[in-house]
Coordinates of C-alpha atoms in Angstrom, one line a residue:
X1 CA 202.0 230.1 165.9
X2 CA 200.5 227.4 164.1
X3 CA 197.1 229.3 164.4
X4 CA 198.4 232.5 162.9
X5 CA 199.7 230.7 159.9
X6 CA 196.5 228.7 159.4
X7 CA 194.6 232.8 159.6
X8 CA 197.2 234.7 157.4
X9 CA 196.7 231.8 154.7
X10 CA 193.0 231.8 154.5
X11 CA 193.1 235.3 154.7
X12 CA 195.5 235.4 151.8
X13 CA 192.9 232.9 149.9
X14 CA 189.9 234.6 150.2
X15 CA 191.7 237.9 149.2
X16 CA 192.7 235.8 145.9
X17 CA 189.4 234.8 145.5
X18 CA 187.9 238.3 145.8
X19 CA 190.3 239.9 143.1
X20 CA 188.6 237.4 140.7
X21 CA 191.8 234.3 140.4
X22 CA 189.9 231.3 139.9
X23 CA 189.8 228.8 142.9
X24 CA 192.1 226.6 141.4
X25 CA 194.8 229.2 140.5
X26 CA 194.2 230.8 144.4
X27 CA 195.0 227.1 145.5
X28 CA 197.5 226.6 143.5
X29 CA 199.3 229.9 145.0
X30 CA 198.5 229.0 148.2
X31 CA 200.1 225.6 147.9
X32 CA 203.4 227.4 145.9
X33 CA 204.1 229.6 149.0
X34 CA 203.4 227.8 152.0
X35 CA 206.3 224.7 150.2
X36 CA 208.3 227.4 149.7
X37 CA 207.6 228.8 153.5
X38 CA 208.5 225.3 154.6
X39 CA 211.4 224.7 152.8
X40 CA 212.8 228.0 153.5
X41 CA 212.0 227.0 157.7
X42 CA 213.8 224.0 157.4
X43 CA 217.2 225.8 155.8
X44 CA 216.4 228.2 159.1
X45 CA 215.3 226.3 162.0
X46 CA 218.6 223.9 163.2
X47 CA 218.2 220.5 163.4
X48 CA 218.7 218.3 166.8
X49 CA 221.9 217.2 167.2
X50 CA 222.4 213.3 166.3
X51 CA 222.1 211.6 169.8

């Protein structure tokens, strides 16, 4: 899984970086959606119950 992430994002870069964004902007999206990837896993993915 983690693999697949790791290929859709630098796919997703490079694709930014061919339409002409800037590196910094491209980055800067990048970073954007994978935070709000993660946050919206942690709202998804239960937590371990408290032992």
């Amino acid at each position: 899984m983690g693999v697949g992430v790791l290929i859709i994002v630098i796919v997703f870069s490079v694709t930014l970086l061919r339409l002409g964004y800037p590196p910094e902007v491209a980055l800067a999206l990048v970073a954007g959606i994978v935070a709000v990837a993660v946050k919206a896993a942690r709202r998804l993915v239960p937590r371990p119950a408290d032992v």
